[in-house]
Amino acid sequence: MALIEIKVPDVGTAEVDVVDVLIKAGDIIAAEQTLAVLETDKASMDLPSTAAGTVQEVFIKKGDKVAEGTLIATLLVSAEAPAAPEIAQPATPVSAPAAAPEPVAVAKAPAPKLPEPAPVVQAQSQASNNGKAAHATPAVRLFARELGVDISGIKTGTGRKGRILKDDVKNFVKKAMTEGFSQGGGSIPPIPAVDFSQFGDTEERQLSKIKRLTGQNLSRVWLNLPLVTYHEEADITDQEAFRVALNAEKAAGEVKVTGLIFIIKALVAAMQQFPQFNASLSPDGEKLILKKYFNIGIAVDTPNGLVVPVLRDVNKKGINEIAAELAEKSEKARLGKLSPADMQGGCLTISSLGGIGGTAFTPIVNAPEVAILGVTRAKMQPVWNGKEFIPRLMLPLDLTYDHRVIDGAEGARFMAVVKQNLSDIRRLLL
Ligand code: CAO
């Protein structure tokens, strides 16, 4: 057996605070085990042991100030144990303690040069604690990681200067388990609060109830569903010519048909061919509940936020009837007069931004539906027909689906049918 001294290595600064001592005389410790935690103004660092052994005496306590060379502890190590990897300073012989179980050779034990302590990783962004990084030692961070806790979710610790201790992590887990996922999703790190007034003038505006509820629902979907978005383009040149002609026949005041009505019909025809798109996953994820009715939700932009009125049994209705119903429901939506029943029972949703613009986006599924179709603005494009480029009106489509229910190939095949239906609306008669 040999007795070695462990001293503070070069910590890059004159003096550091001892914020935690993790060993006591008699402890059996492993190599690399943290002996103490030191802290400068900028960082915390763990002081690891370079050898395994039994702690004989500890020379520092919490609150001490130490510097390079300060004796931390003496360690009784096995004589066969490999020497400390690097010798930094000449050894100082120490006497064997009287209580040692066997005669201890007074070792010319080298004061081991400790590996360069790893500073605590400080978040550079305002990722937590109102712009301050979470304050914790690497050992506590490791402990938190092992429990799956994002340490930035713990606002302040009970340690000195708000340092997060192991007990704070344990309490955080206990609290999360008691409260469930109601507060910001349990172990999901919350978005930090930032005081924007430090950057300039600000004003607070209350979110509408619709916006708050939509936000909760979208977050729930985002966290629960593996979403994939597939992009497609349909040639709607012929459909558009028909639509324009149809609207020209209408008397003044009659509801005009927009391209969206054809999209609704094309989508429903594809759903009839692919029943898994007109379905919902059972809550236990074991079964698919197939629906025999075809109700389409339409996302409508209103001054108070997004609402989704549902058009019922669209498979049984004609173009003009659907156009009239959409006009009525979107007007009701904008006036805030939709009843809950108007917004229930949807099978798939369409989110059309085509009246505004865009080339593509990734809509979020309105779960428990399994897919949503996004639409952006159609535009004339040169399309190669094998001999020459011809101008065609191309409509961008984005299908986001729940990958637990829809495979990538199914999504692509489904969209190929939607595209065909839109390019040649005679197919809707089949
Ligand atoms: N490409 C080119 N032009 C388009 C188009 C497209 N994809 N979609 C609509 N248009 C045109 C229409 O033909 C119409 O042209 P005219 O004024 O010449 O008749 C104009 O844009 C306005 O259409 P519209 O938006 O009023 O009608 P619509 O049937 O296409 O859509 C509705 C109805 C209720 C879906 C829409 O008004 C709306 O609220 N859209 C926003 C939905 C939304 O916010 N989605 C986001 C959800 S995710 O946050």
Tab-separated table of C-alpha atoms and ligand atoms in Angstrom:
chain	number	residue	atom	x	y	z
A	1	MET	CA	0.000	0.000	0.000
A	2	ALA	CA	1.136	3.530	-0.555
A	3	LEU	CA	-0.123	6.882	0.532
A	4	ILE	CA	-0.379	9.589	-2.091
A	5	GLU	CA	-1.248	13.242	-1.890
A	6	ILE	CA	-3.758	14.843	-4.150
A	7	LYS	CA	-3.299	18.526	-4.779
A	8	VAL	CA	-5.096	21.212	-6.704
A	9	PRO	CA	-3.737	21.270	-10.260
A	10	ASP	CA	-3.245	24.337	-12.412
A	11	VAL	CA	-6.753	25.766	-12.621
A	12	GLY	CA	-5.819	28.743	-14.708
A	13	THR	CA	-6.517	31.289	-12.008
A	14	ALA	CA	-4.961	32.343	-8.699
A	15	GLU	CA	-7.705	31.265	-6.300
A	16	VAL	CA	-10.845	29.202	-6.588
A	17	ASP	CA	-13.704	28.502	-4.186
A	18	VAL	CA	-14.398	25.026	-2.875
A	19	VAL	CA	-18.143	24.708	-3.352
A	20	ASP	CA	-18.495	21.048	-2.512
A	21	VAL	CA	-16.385	18.311	-0.949
A	22	LEU	CA	-17.650	14.919	-1.967
A	23	ILE	CA	-15.348	12.655	0.050
A	24	LYS	CA	-14.570	11.985	3.704
A	25	ALA	CA	-11.951	9.947	5.502
A	26	GLY	CA	-12.565	6.237	5.103
A	27	ASP	CA	-14.366	6.502	1.736
A	28	ILE	CA	-13.313	3.975	-0.858
A	29	ILE	CA	-13.130	5.781	-4.132
A	30	ALA	CA	-12.605	4.850	-7.763
A	31	ALA	CA	-10.182	6.439	-10.174
A	32	GLU	CA	-11.762	9.481	-11.880
A	33	GLN	CA	-14.306	9.844	-9.080
A	34	THR	CA	-15.017	13.466	-8.252
A	35	LEU	CA	-13.380	14.504	-4.988
A	36	ALA	CA	-14.473	18.110	-4.814
A	37	VAL	CA	-16.092	20.817	-6.867
A	38	LEU	CA	-14.270	24.062	-7.409
A	39	GLU	CA	-15.663	27.244	-8.809
A	40	THR	CA	-14.283	30.392	-10.346
A	41	ASP	CA	-16.300	33.406	-11.447
A	42	LYS	CA	-16.774	31.823	-14.844
A	43	ALA	CA	-16.971	28.091	-14.415
A	44	SER	CA	-17.311	25.141	-12.110
A	45	MET	CA	-15.014	22.186	-12.311
A	46	ASP	CA	-14.945	18.706	-10.887
A	47	LEU	CA	-11.724	17.568	-9.345
A	48	PRO	CA	-11.330	13.888	-10.191
A	49	SER	CA	-9.095	11.394	-8.414
A	50	THR	CA	-6.326	9.914	-10.500
A	51	ALA	CA	-6.254	6.674	-8.541
A	52	ALA	CA	-8.534	4.278	-6.746
A	53	GLY	CA	-8.051	3.871	-3.026
A	54	THR	CA	-9.189	4.743	0.477
A	55	VAL	CA	-9.372	8.356	1.590
A	56	GLN	CA	-7.110	8.829	4.618
A	57	GLU	CA	-7.568	12.483	5.332
A	58	VAL	CA	-9.360	15.410	3.716
A	59	PHE	CA	-7.674	18.808	4.021
A	60	ILE	CA	-10.275	21.087	2.494
A	61	LYS	CA	-13.834	21.991	3.363
A	62	LYS	CA	-16.728	23.736	1.623
A	63	GLY	CA	-16.165	27.485	1.495
A	64	ASP	CA	-12.347	27.291	1.484
A	65	LYS	CA	-10.338	29.159	-1.068
A	66	VAL	CA	-7.658	27.035	-2.704
A	67	ALA	CA	-4.940	27.541	-5.289
A	68	GLU	CA	-2.656	25.422	-7.397
A	69	GLY	CA	-0.761	23.011	-5.111
A	70	THR	CA	-3.199	23.113	-2.169
A	71	LEU	CA	-3.389	19.679	-0.593
A	72	ILE	CA	-6.853	18.215	-1.007
A	73	ALA	CA	-6.576	14.757	0.443
A	74	THR	CA	-4.338	11.822	1.060
A	75	LEU	CA	-5.241	8.519	-0.474
A	76	LEU	CA	-4.175	5.035	0.469
A	77	VAL	CA	-3.627	3.172	-2.765
A	78	SER	CA	-2.607	-0.357	-3.534
A	79	ALA	CA	1.141	-0.607	-4.168
A	80	GLU	CA	0.396	-2.537	-7.359
A	81	ALA	CA	-1.974	0.091	-8.564
A	82	PRO	CA	-0.622	1.948	-11.500
A	83	ALA	CA	0.963	5.185	-10.590
A	84	ALA	CA	-0.745	8.392	-11.398
A	85	PRO	CA	-0.396	9.010	-15.085
A	86	GLU	CA	1.598	12.167	-14.951
A	87	ILE	CA	3.824	13.557	-12.267
A	88	ALA	CA	3.458	17.234	-11.880
A	89	GLN	CA	5.273	18.058	-8.725
A	90	PRO	CA	7.800	16.370	-6.470
A	91	ALA	CA	6.247	14.124	-3.882
A	92	THR	CA	5.934	15.168	-0.305
A	93	PRO	CA	6.337	12.163	1.980
A	94	VAL	CA	3.536	11.697	4.428
A	95	SER	CA	3.377	9.482	7.452
A	96	ALA	CA	1.200	6.486	7.617
A	97	PRO	CA	-1.772	7.027	9.854
A	98	ALA	CA	-1.723	5.090	13.087
A	99	ALA	CA	-4.980	3.383	12.343
A	100	ALA	CA	-3.740	1.912	9.121
A	101	PRO	CA	-4.506	-1.803	9.042
A	102	GLU	CA	-1.023	-2.757	7.993
A	103	PRO	CA	2.311	-1.065	7.945
A	104	VAL	CA	2.228	1.524	5.284
A	105	ALA	CA	5.250	2.333	3.342
A	106	VAL	CA	5.769	6.016	3.315
A	107	ALA	CA	5.448	6.440	-0.332
A	108	LYS	CA	7.377	8.840	-2.374
A	109	ALA	CA	3.988	9.315	-3.824
A	110	PRO	CA	3.916	11.831	-6.562
A	111	ALA	CA	1.368	14.573	-6.282
A	112	PRO	CA	-0.618	13.632	-9.301
A	113	LYS	CA	-1.203	16.164	-11.996
A	114	LEU	CA	-4.896	16.072	-12.313
A	115	PRO	CA	-6.418	16.100	-15.702
A	116	GLU	CA	-7.401	19.572	-16.784
A	117	PRO	CA	-10.731	20.090	-15.067
A	118	ALA	CA	-13.651	20.347	-17.367
A	119	PRO	CA	-15.476	23.611	-16.952
A	120	VAL	CA	-19.198	23.377	-16.685
A	121	VAL	CA	-20.732	23.883	-20.047
A	122	GLN	CA	-22.499	27.177	-19.867
A	123	ALA	CA	-25.338	27.708	-22.264
A	124	GLN	CA	-24.413	30.643	-24.455
A	125	SER	CA	-27.938	31.523	-25.367
A	126	GLN	CA	-30.646	32.769	-23.095
A	127	ALA	CA	-31.624	29.178	-22.817
A	128	SER	CA	-32.556	29.168	-19.209
A	129	ASN	CA	-33.042	31.074	-16.028
A	130	ASN	CA	-33.859	34.374	-17.614
A	131	GLY	CA	-30.794	34.446	-19.755
A	132	LYS	CA	-28.448	32.908	-17.177
A	133	ALA	CA	-27.134	29.427	-17.788
A	134	ALA	CA	-28.172	26.617	-15.456
A	135	HIS	CA	-25.652	26.511	-12.675
A	136	ALA	CA	-24.572	22.956	-11.889
A	137	THR	CA	-21.487	20.821	-11.686
A	138	PRO	CA	-20.730	18.235	-14.357
A	139	ALA	CA	-21.531	15.495	-11.824
A	140	VAL	CA	-24.997	16.919	-11.259
A	141	ARG	CA	-25.473	17.424	-14.992
A	142	LEU	CA	-24.529	13.805	-15.577
A	143	PHE	CA	-26.964	12.713	-12.875
A	144	ALA	CA	-29.702	14.809	-14.516
A	145	ARG	CA	-28.903	13.346	-17.936
A	146	GLU	CA	-29.105	9.822	-16.525
A	147	LEU	CA	-32.614	10.608	-15.292
A	148	GLY	CA	-33.543	12.203	-18.610
A	149	VAL	CA	-33.919	15.628	-17.031
A	150	ASP	CA	-32.970	18.726	-18.992
A	151	ILE	CA	-31.258	20.771	-16.348
A	152	SER	CA	-32.297	24.057	-17.929
A	153	GLY	CA	-35.832	23.230	-16.760
A	154	ILE	CA	-34.726	23.686	-13.135
A	155	LYS	CA	-34.955	27.380	-12.527
A	156	THR	CA	-32.687	27.750	-9.497
A	157	GLY	CA	-30.916	25.344	-7.241
A	158	THR	CA	-30.773	25.348	-3.472
A	159	GLY	CA	-26.980	25.431	-3.458
A	160	ARG	CA	-24.787	28.441	-3.025
A	161	LYS	CA	-25.454	31.205	-5.594
A	162	GLY	CA	-28.428	29.202	-6.876
A	163	ARG	CA	-26.301	26.181	-7.790
A	164	ILE	CA	-28.374	23.145	-8.767
A	165	LEU	CA	-27.652	20.186	-6.508
A	166	LYS	CA	-28.494	16.504	-6.885
A	167	ASP	CA	-31.395	16.974	-4.509
A	168	ASP	CA	-32.798	19.704	-6.759
A	169	VAL	CA	-32.748	17.278	-9.680
A	170	LYS	CA	-34.443	14.606	-7.562
A	171	ASN	CA	-37.113	17.069	-6.422
A	172	PHE	CA	-37.654	18.210	-9.997
A	173	VAL	CA	-38.302	14.601	-11.056
A	174	LYS	CA	-40.627	14.020	-8.086
A	175	LYS	CA	-42.576	17.170	-8.951
A	176	ALA	CA	-42.822	16.246	-12.629
A	177	MET	CA	-44.114	12.800	-11.714
A	178	THR	CA	-46.671	14.191	-9.310
A	179	GLU	CA	-47.880	16.890	-11.640
A	180	GLY	CA	-47.769	14.727	-14.747
A	181	PHE	CA	-47.237	16.486	-18.000
A	182	SER	CA	-49.541	19.387	-17.339
A	183	GLN	CA	-46.789	21.944	-16.833
A	184	GLY	CA	-44.880	22.363	-20.053
A	185	GLY	CA	-44.672	18.653	-20.844
A	186	GLY	CA	-42.854	17.175	-17.838
A	187	SER	CA	-39.262	16.609	-18.824
A	188	ILE	CA	-39.630	18.607	-22.015
A	189	PRO	CA	-37.546	21.708	-21.543
A	190	PRO	CA	-39.654	24.842	-21.390
A	191	ILE	CA	-38.869	27.837	-23.565
A	192	PRO	CA	-37.051	30.293	-21.329
A	193	ALA	CA	-38.575	33.576	-20.289
A	194	VAL	CA	-36.692	36.522	-21.754
A	195	ASP	CA	-37.015	40.112	-20.669
A	196	PHE	CA	-37.280	41.719	-24.117
A	197	SER	CA	-37.506	45.222	-22.680
A	198	GLN	CA	-33.746	45.080	-22.278
A	199	PHE	CA	-33.520	45.278	-26.097
A	200	GLY	CA	-36.151	47.963	-26.744
A	201	ASP	CA	-39.789	48.982	-26.263
A	202	THR	CA	-42.375	46.221	-26.058
A	203	GLU	CA	-46.117	45.841	-25.572
A	204	GLU	CA	-48.131	42.872	-24.288
A	205	ARG	CA	-51.205	41.637	-26.136
A	206	GLN	CA	-53.435	38.872	-24.787
A	207	LEU	CA	-53.754	35.828	-27.092
A	208	SER	CA	-57.309	35.027	-28.140
A	209	LYS	CA	-58.901	31.935	-26.628
A	210	ILE	CA	-58.881	30.280	-30.055
A	211	LYS	CA	-55.156	30.921	-30.447
A	212	ARG	CA	-54.415	29.503	-27.005
A	213	LEU	CA	-56.483	26.380	-27.591
A	214	THR	CA	-55.066	25.902	-31.089
A	215	GLY	CA	-51.574	26.287	-29.680
A	216	GLN	CA	-52.180	23.596	-27.065
A	217	ASN	CA	-53.641	21.240	-29.633
A	218	LEU	CA	-50.829	21.790	-32.149
A	219	SER	CA	-48.185	21.254	-29.451
A	220	ARG	CA	-49.880	18.022	-28.418
A	221	VAL	CA	-49.893	16.767	-31.998
A	222	TRP	CA	-46.325	17.880	-32.606
A	223	LEU	CA	-45.148	15.930	-29.568
A	224	ASN	CA	-47.202	12.801	-30.134
A	225	LEU	CA	-47.218	12.151	-33.873
A	226	PRO	CA	-44.307	11.245	-36.128
A	227	LEU	CA	-45.146	13.577	-38.997
A	228	VAL	CA	-43.907	13.427	-42.577
A	229	THR	CA	-44.733	15.949	-45.287
A	230	TYR	CA	-44.822	14.881	-48.929
A	231	HIS	CA	-44.822	17.471	-51.715
A	232	GLU	CA	-46.576	17.099	-55.058
A	233	GLU	CA	-47.706	19.266	-57.979
A	234	ALA	CA	-50.886	18.903	-60.011
A	235	ASP	CA	-51.492	20.307	-63.466
A	236	ILE	CA	-54.818	22.166	-63.074
A	237	THR	CA	-54.778	23.992	-66.428
A	238	ASP	CA	-57.919	22.258	-67.726
A	239	GLN	CA	-59.676	22.390	-64.373
A	240	GLU	CA	-59.045	26.126	-64.166
A	241	ALA	CA	-60.488	26.688	-67.652
A	242	PHE	CA	-63.612	24.793	-66.574
A	243	ARG	CA	-63.837	26.712	-63.301
A	244	VAL	CA	-63.609	30.075	-65.065
A	245	ALA	CA	-66.279	29.017	-67.554
A	246	LEU	CA	-68.513	27.752	-64.754
A	247	ASN	CA	-68.227	30.974	-62.786
A	248	ALA	CA	-68.936	33.020	-65.939
A	249	GLU	CA	-72.289	31.261	-66.222
A	250	LYS	CA	-73.267	32.241	-62.695
A	251	ALA	CA	-75.737	34.996	-62.053
A	252	ALA	CA	-74.610	37.983	-60.033
A	253	GLY	CA	-74.639	37.175	-56.313
A	254	GLU	CA	-74.306	33.412	-56.836
A	255	VAL	CA	-71.465	31.777	-54.952
A	256	LYS	CA	-68.381	31.433	-57.149
A	257	VAL	CA	-66.456	28.190	-57.257
A	258	THR	CA	-62.817	28.377	-56.210
A	259	GLY	CA	-60.196	25.745	-56.943
A	260	LEU	CA	-60.504	24.578	-53.350
A	261	ILE	CA	-63.855	22.947	-54.114
A	262	PHE	CA	-62.240	20.720	-56.742
A	263	ILE	CA	-59.487	19.889	-54.289
A	264	ILE	CA	-62.107	18.761	-51.751
A	265	LYS	CA	-63.715	16.500	-54.364
A	266	ALA	CA	-60.362	15.156	-55.588
A	267	LEU	CA	-59.308	14.419	-52.016
A	268	VAL	CA	-62.507	12.571	-51.124
A	269	ALA	CA	-62.277	10.445	-54.271
A	270	ALA	CA	-58.737	9.444	-53.241
A	271	MET	CA	-59.914	8.691	-49.680
A	272	GLN	CA	-62.524	6.328	-51.119
A	273	GLN	CA	-59.698	4.489	-52.860
A	274	PHE	CA	-57.361	4.545	-49.823
A	275	PRO	CA	-59.501	3.893	-46.707
A	276	GLN	CA	-56.517	4.203	-44.359
A	277	PHE	CA	-56.613	7.971	-45.008
A	278	ASN	CA	-60.203	8.112	-43.767
A	279	ALA	CA	-59.304	6.608	-40.419
A	280	SER	CA	-58.058	7.270	-36.900
A	281	LEU	CA	-55.724	5.263	-34.736
A	282	SER	CA	-57.334	3.856	-31.578
A	283	PRO	CA	-55.961	5.479	-28.396
A	284	ASP	CA	-53.973	2.328	-27.532
A	285	GLY	CA	-52.394	2.438	-30.998
A	286	GLU	CA	-53.517	-1.140	-31.703
A	287	LYS	CA	-56.348	-0.607	-34.171
A	288	LEU	CA	-57.322	1.581	-37.085
A	289	ILE	CA	-60.873	2.901	-36.930
A	290	LEU	CA	-62.064	3.213	-40.528
A	291	LYS	CA	-64.780	5.787	-41.214
A	292	LYS	CA	-67.532	5.232	-43.738
A	293	TYR	CA	-68.486	8.896	-43.949
A	294	PHE	CA	-66.512	11.627	-45.721
A	295	ASN	CA	-66.360	14.902	-43.806
A	296	ILE	CA	-63.680	17.416	-44.713
A	297	GLY	CA	-62.392	20.102	-42.352
A	298	ILE	CA	-61.316	23.394	-43.912
A	299	ALA	CA	-58.878	25.593	-42.018
A	300	VAL	CA	-60.279	29.115	-42.050
A	301	ASP	CA	-58.292	32.186	-41.165
A	302	THR	CA	-60.261	34.509	-38.869
A	303	PRO	CA	-59.315	37.692	-36.977
A	304	ASN	CA	-59.298	35.617	-33.774
A	305	GLY	CA	-57.190	32.788	-35.158
A	306	LEU	CA	-57.558	29.547	-37.011
A	307	VAL	CA	-60.788	27.547	-36.913
A	308	VAL	CA	-61.736	24.398	-38.790
A	309	PRO	CA	-65.401	24.102	-39.829
A	310	VAL	CA	-66.345	20.706	-41.171
A	311	LEU	CA	-68.154	20.101	-44.454
A	312	ARG	CA	-70.216	16.941	-44.054
A	313	ASP	CA	-70.800	14.086	-46.509
A	314	VAL	CA	-68.984	15.846	-49.312
A	315	ASN	CA	-68.946	12.591	-51.310
A	316	LYS	CA	-72.691	13.026	-51.742
A	317	LYS	CA	-72.613	16.705	-52.729
A	318	GLY	CA	-71.954	18.540	-55.976
A	319	ILE	CA	-69.453	21.332	-56.672
A	320	ASN	CA	-71.941	24.177	-56.324
A	321	GLU	CA	-73.462	22.815	-53.122
A	322	ILE	CA	-70.014	22.461	-51.519
A	323	ALA	CA	-69.040	25.966	-52.671
A	324	ALA	CA	-72.189	27.418	-51.062
A	325	GLU	CA	-71.620	25.493	-47.837
A	326	LEU	CA	-67.964	26.561	-47.643
A	327	ALA	CA	-68.934	30.206	-48.233
A	328	GLU	CA	-71.530	30.009	-45.470
A	329	LYS	CA	-69.293	28.247	-42.964
A	330	SER	CA	-66.225	30.419	-43.614
A	331	GLU	CA	-68.385	33.529	-43.167
A	332	LYS	CA	-69.756	32.125	-39.900
A	333	ALA	CA	-66.179	31.344	-38.848
A	334	ARG	CA	-65.004	34.905	-39.495
A	335	LEU	CA	-67.927	36.276	-37.500
A	336	GLY	CA	-67.103	33.882	-34.641
A	337	LYS	CA	-70.508	32.206	-34.978
A	338	LEU	CA	-69.545	28.582	-35.541
A	339	SER	CA	-71.085	26.149	-33.082
A	340	PRO	CA	-68.991	23.293	-31.649
A	341	ALA	CA	-71.021	20.910	-33.853
A	342	ASP	CA	-69.884	22.856	-36.954
A	343	MET	CA	-66.307	21.934	-36.104
A	344	GLN	CA	-66.725	18.280	-35.168
A	345	GLY	CA	-66.563	15.013	-37.065
A	346	GLY	CA	-63.846	15.867	-39.600
A	347	CYS	CA	-62.053	13.014	-41.380
A	348	LEU	CA	-59.266	14.942	-43.121
A	349	THR	CA	-58.429	18.646	-43.144
A	350	ILE	CA	-57.347	20.959	-45.938
A	351	SER	CA	-55.299	24.024	-45.158
A	352	SER	CA	-55.318	26.274	-48.209
A	353	LEU	CA	-53.046	29.290	-48.356
A	354	GLY	CA	-53.452	29.539	-52.135
A	355	GLY	CA	-55.458	32.764	-51.910
A	356	ILE	CA	-52.466	34.344	-50.182
A	357	GLY	CA	-49.456	32.802	-51.953
A	358	GLY	CA	-46.655	30.396	-51.099
A	359	THR	CA	-44.878	27.567	-52.837
A	360	ALA	CA	-44.924	24.914	-50.088
A	361	PHE	CA	-45.373	24.470	-46.347
A	362	THR	CA	-45.670	21.712	-43.788
A	363	PRO	CA	-49.122	21.761	-42.198
A	364	ILE	CA	-49.636	19.925	-38.899
A	365	VAL	CA	-52.125	17.067	-38.816
A	366	ASN	CA	-55.397	17.791	-37.036
A	367	ALA	CA	-55.211	14.626	-34.892
A	368	PRO	CA	-56.858	12.186	-34.420
A	369	GLU	CA	-57.124	12.565	-38.190
A	370	VAL	CA	-54.191	10.884	-39.923
A	371	ALA	CA	-53.346	13.448	-42.590
A	372	ILE	CA	-53.777	17.026	-43.710
A	373	LEU	CA	-53.488	18.494	-47.188
A	374	GLY	CA	-51.728	21.830	-47.557
A	375	VAL	CA	-52.294	23.941	-50.663
A	376	THR	CA	-50.346	26.970	-51.877
A	377	ARG	CA	-50.658	29.228	-54.888
A	378	ALA	CA	-50.980	27.749	-58.392
A	379	LYS	CA	-48.724	29.305	-60.985
A	380	MET	CA	-47.992	29.055	-64.678
A	381	GLN	CA	-44.883	27.033	-65.358
A	382	PRO	CA	-43.083	25.762	-68.447
A	383	VAL	CA	-43.674	22.004	-68.538
A	384	TRP	CA	-41.800	19.690	-70.947
A	385	ASN	CA	-44.218	17.532	-72.955
A	386	GLY	CA	-41.540	15.474	-74.689
A	387	LYS	CA	-41.114	17.879	-77.577
A	388	GLU	CA	-41.359	21.346	-76.170
A	389	PHE	CA	-42.061	23.407	-73.078
A	390	ILE	CA	-45.691	24.350	-72.768
A	391	PRO	CA	-47.267	26.714	-70.209
A	392	ARG	CA	-49.283	24.801	-67.595
A	393	LEU	CA	-50.963	25.951	-64.405
A	394	MET	CA	-49.327	23.944	-61.647
A	395	LEU	CA	-50.800	23.609	-58.150
A	396	PRO	CA	-48.414	22.819	-55.257
A	397	LEU	CA	-49.773	20.331	-52.715
A	398	ASP	CA	-48.275	19.257	-49.382
A	399	LEU	CA	-49.551	16.183	-47.596
A	400	THR	CA	-48.509	15.784	-43.958
A	401	TYR	CA	-49.361	12.381	-42.514
A	402	ASP	CA	-49.060	10.399	-39.305
A	403	HIS	CA	-46.295	7.947	-40.140
A	404	ARG	CA	-47.628	5.439	-37.608
A	405	VAL	CA	-50.593	4.914	-39.912
A	406	ILE	CA	-49.422	5.938	-43.376
A	407	ASP	CA	-46.276	4.549	-45.024
A	408	GLY	CA	-44.254	6.779	-47.313
A	409	ALA	CA	-45.233	4.761	-50.393
A	410	GLU	CA	-48.928	4.945	-49.454
A	411	GLY	CA	-48.622	8.698	-49.066
A	412	ALA	CA	-47.008	8.994	-52.503
A	413	ARG	CA	-49.628	6.723	-54.157
A	414	PHE	CA	-52.460	8.619	-52.494
A	415	MET	CA	-51.093	11.918	-53.753
A	416	ALA	CA	-50.606	10.506	-57.261
A	417	VAL	CA	-54.369	9.826	-57.292
A	418	VAL	CA	-55.228	13.279	-55.888
A	419	LYS	CA	-53.035	14.771	-58.594
A	420	GLN	CA	-54.707	12.724	-61.353
A	421	ASN	CA	-58.154	13.689	-60.064
A	422	LEU	CA	-57.231	17.366	-60.141
A	423	SER	CA	-55.574	17.227	-63.535
A	424	ASP	CA	-58.542	15.509	-65.121
A	425	ILE	CA	-61.707	16.137	-63.139
A	426	ARG	CA	-63.647	13.672	-65.330
A	427	ARG	CA	-62.078	11.047	-63.074
A	428	LEU	CA	-64.287	12.299	-60.258
A	429	LEU	CA	-67.236	10.730	-62.124
A	430	LEU	CA	-65.694	7.256	-62.017
B	1	CAO	N1	-53.800	29.181	-56.350
B	1	CAO	C1	-54.123	30.345	-56.954
B	1	CAO	N2	-55.166	31.084	-56.589
B	1	CAO	C2	-55.895	30.667	-55.536
B	1	CAO	C3	-55.629	29.486	-54.872
B	1	CAO	C4	-54.508	28.729	-55.308
B	1	CAO	N3	-54.167	27.590	-54.737
B	1	CAO	N4	-56.514	29.349	-53.870
B	1	CAO	C5	-57.339	30.385	-53.933
B	1	CAO	N5	-56.986	31.180	-54.937
B	1	CAO	C6	-57.638	32.395	-55.343
B	1	CAO	C7	-59.123	32.161	-55.446
B	1	CAO	O1	-59.478	31.631	-56.705
B	1	CAO	C8	-59.641	33.546	-55.238
B	1	CAO	O2	-59.451	34.277	-56.452
B	1	CAO	P1	-60.498	35.399	-56.929
B	1	CAO	O3	-60.463	36.449	-55.867
B	1	CAO	O4	-59.962	35.820	-58.236
B	1	CAO	O5	-61.802	34.696	-57.010
B	1	CAO	C9	-58.682	34.130	-54.214
B	1	CAO	O6	-57.490	33.346	-54.316
B	1	CAO	C10	-59.166	34.092	-52.795
B	1	CAO	O7	-59.613	32.801	-52.492
B	1	CAO	P2	-60.189	32.464	-51.048
B	1	CAO	O8	-59.069	32.211	-50.133
B	1	CAO	O9	-61.121	33.529	-50.637
B	1	CAO	O10	-61.064	31.185	-51.287
B	1	CAO	P3	-60.679	29.675	-51.156
B	1	CAO	O11	-61.906	28.927	-51.474
B	1	CAO	O12	-59.479	29.345	-51.918
B	1	CAO	O13	-60.354	29.507	-49.602
B	1	CAO	C11	-60.690	29.621	-47.258
B	1	CAO	C12	-61.345	29.619	-48.633
B	1	CAO	C13	-61.762	29.736	-46.223
B	1	CAO	C14	-59.922	28.337	-47.056
B	1	CAO	C15	-59.692	30.798	-47.194
B	1	CAO	O14	-60.395	32.007	-47.343
B	1	CAO	C16	-58.857	30.834	-45.953
B	1	CAO	O15	-59.289	31.228	-44.862
B	1	CAO	N6	-57.573	30.461	-46.106
B	1	CAO	C17	-56.610	30.485	-45.033
B	1	CAO	C18	-56.535	29.147	-44.357
B	1	CAO	C19	-55.409	29.147	-43.370
B	1	CAO	O16	-55.170	30.093	-42.637
B	1	CAO	N7	-54.670	28.062	-43.360
B	1	CAO	C20	-53.507	27.997	-42.537
B	1	CAO	C21	-53.647	26.872	-41.636
B	1	CAO	S1	-52.143	26.476	-40.878
B	1	CAO	O17	-51.901	27.686	-39.878
